[in-house]
């Protein structure tokens, strides 16, 4: 059963693409909330599987945590930047 009109479906697909361009992973709960805003009611629990099946260019994913090795490198770079700022602001 199709719950969205073709125009609403196109708007939802565009919103999903906008979210992905902003690096926000497409999560079913976000999709449900947006459909509720469009329709005024929540779709069925597994509706997002059908929507993703109809729109092959969209992917659903869950955000992942930061890799500890990458976090360590970022921390070292941050420490170096802070040291640089402290060193050159106290020399003035």
Short mmCIF file of C-alpha atoms in Angstrom, two decimals:
data_model
loop_
_atom_site.label_atom_id
_atom_site.label_comp_id
_atom_site.label_asym_id
_atom_site.label_seq_id
_atom_site.Cartn_x
_atom_site.Cartn_y
_atom_site.Cartn_z
CA UNK A 1 0.00 0.00 0.00
CA UNK A 2 1.44 3.35 -1.02
CA UNK A 3 1.02 5.91 1.74
CA UNK A 4 2.74 8.86 0.06
CA UNK A 5 1.79 10.55 -3.16
CA UNK A 6 4.48 10.62 -5.86
CA UNK A 7 5.16 14.30 -5.08
CA UNK A 8 5.51 13.58 -1.34
CA UNK A 9 7.79 10.66 -2.13
CA UNK A 10 9.98 12.89 -4.30
CA UNK A 11 10.17 15.47 -1.50
CA UNK A 12 11.14 12.76 1.00
CA UNK A 13 13.77 11.37 -1.37
CA UNK A 14 15.22 14.87 -1.84
CA UNK A 15 15.29 15.38 1.94
CA UNK A 16 17.18 12.09 2.35
CA UNK A 17 19.73 13.18 -0.26
CA UNK A 18 20.11 16.55 1.47
CA UNK A 19 20.74 14.81 4.79
CA UNK A 20 23.37 12.57 3.23
CA UNK A 21 25.14 15.56 1.67
CA UNK A 22 25.30 17.08 5.16
CA UNK A 23 26.91 13.83 6.44
CA UNK A 24 23.85 12.85 8.51
CA UNK A 25 23.30 9.11 8.23
CA UNK A 26 19.81 8.03 7.23
CA UNK A 27 18.28 6.33 10.25
CA UNK A 28 14.78 4.79 10.15
CA UNK A 29 13.61 6.86 13.13
CA UNK A 30 14.52 10.12 11.35
CA UNK A 31 12.75 8.88 8.24
CA UNK A 32 9.62 7.99 10.24
CA UNK A 33 9.56 11.41 11.90
CA UNK A 34 9.85 13.18 8.56
CA UNK A 35 7.05 11.03 7.08
CA UNK A 36 4.93 11.88 10.13
CA UNK A 37 5.52 15.58 9.44
CA UNK A 38 4.43 15.11 5.82
CA UNK A 39 1.44 12.78 6.41
CA UNK A 40 0.37 13.48 9.95
CA UNK A 41 0.73 9.82 10.94
CA UNK A 42 3.55 7.35 11.36
CA UNK A 43 4.10 4.69 8.70
CA UNK A 44 4.30 1.00 9.62
CA UNK A 45 7.32 -0.30 11.47
CA UNK A 46 8.97 -1.84 8.39
CA UNK A 47 7.92 0.82 5.90
CA UNK A 48 11.45 2.20 5.57
CA UNK A 49 12.63 -1.11 4.06
CA UNK A 50 10.13 -0.72 1.23
CA UNK A 51 11.02 2.95 0.76
CA UNK A 52 14.71 2.09 0.47
CA UNK A 53 13.85 -0.74 -1.91
CA UNK A 54 11.97 1.70 -4.17
CA UNK A 55 14.81 4.24 -4.02
CA UNK A 56 17.98 2.26 -4.73
CA UNK A 57 20.23 5.35 -4.53
CA UNK A 58 19.49 5.77 -0.81
CA UNK A 59 21.26 3.79 1.90
CA UNK A 60 20.40 3.43 5.56
CA UNK A 61 23.18 3.37 8.11
CA UNK A 62 23.96 3.84 11.76
CA UNK A 63 26.61 6.32 12.90
CA UNK A 64 29.87 4.76 13.99
CA UNK A 65 32.11 5.88 16.80
CA UNK A 66 35.52 7.42 16.26
CA UNK A 67 38.31 4.91 15.72
CA UNK A 68 40.67 5.05 18.76
CA UNK A 69 43.75 5.32 16.50
CA UNK A 70 42.23 8.28 14.70
CA UNK A 71 41.19 9.85 18.00
CA UNK A 72 44.78 9.57 19.24
CA UNK A 73 46.12 11.36 16.15
CA UNK A 74 43.51 14.11 16.48
CA UNK A 75 44.42 14.51 20.15
CA UNK A 76 48.12 14.84 19.31
CA UNK A 77 47.35 17.45 16.65
CA UNK A 78 45.17 19.36 19.09
CA UNK A 79 47.89 19.28 21.75
CA UNK A 80 50.44 20.58 19.23
CA UNK A 81 48.10 23.41 18.20
CA UNK A 82 47.49 24.40 21.83
CA UNK A 83 51.22 24.33 22.57
CA UNK A 84 51.85 26.49 19.50
CA UNK A 85 49.22 29.03 20.59
CA UNK A 86 50.47 29.18 24.18
CA UNK A 87 54.10 29.48 23.09
CA UNK A 88 53.52 32.34 20.66
CA UNK A 89 51.00 34.27 22.77
CA UNK A 90 53.27 34.29 25.84
CA UNK A 91 56.28 35.52 23.82
CA UNK A 92 54.55 38.80 22.98
#
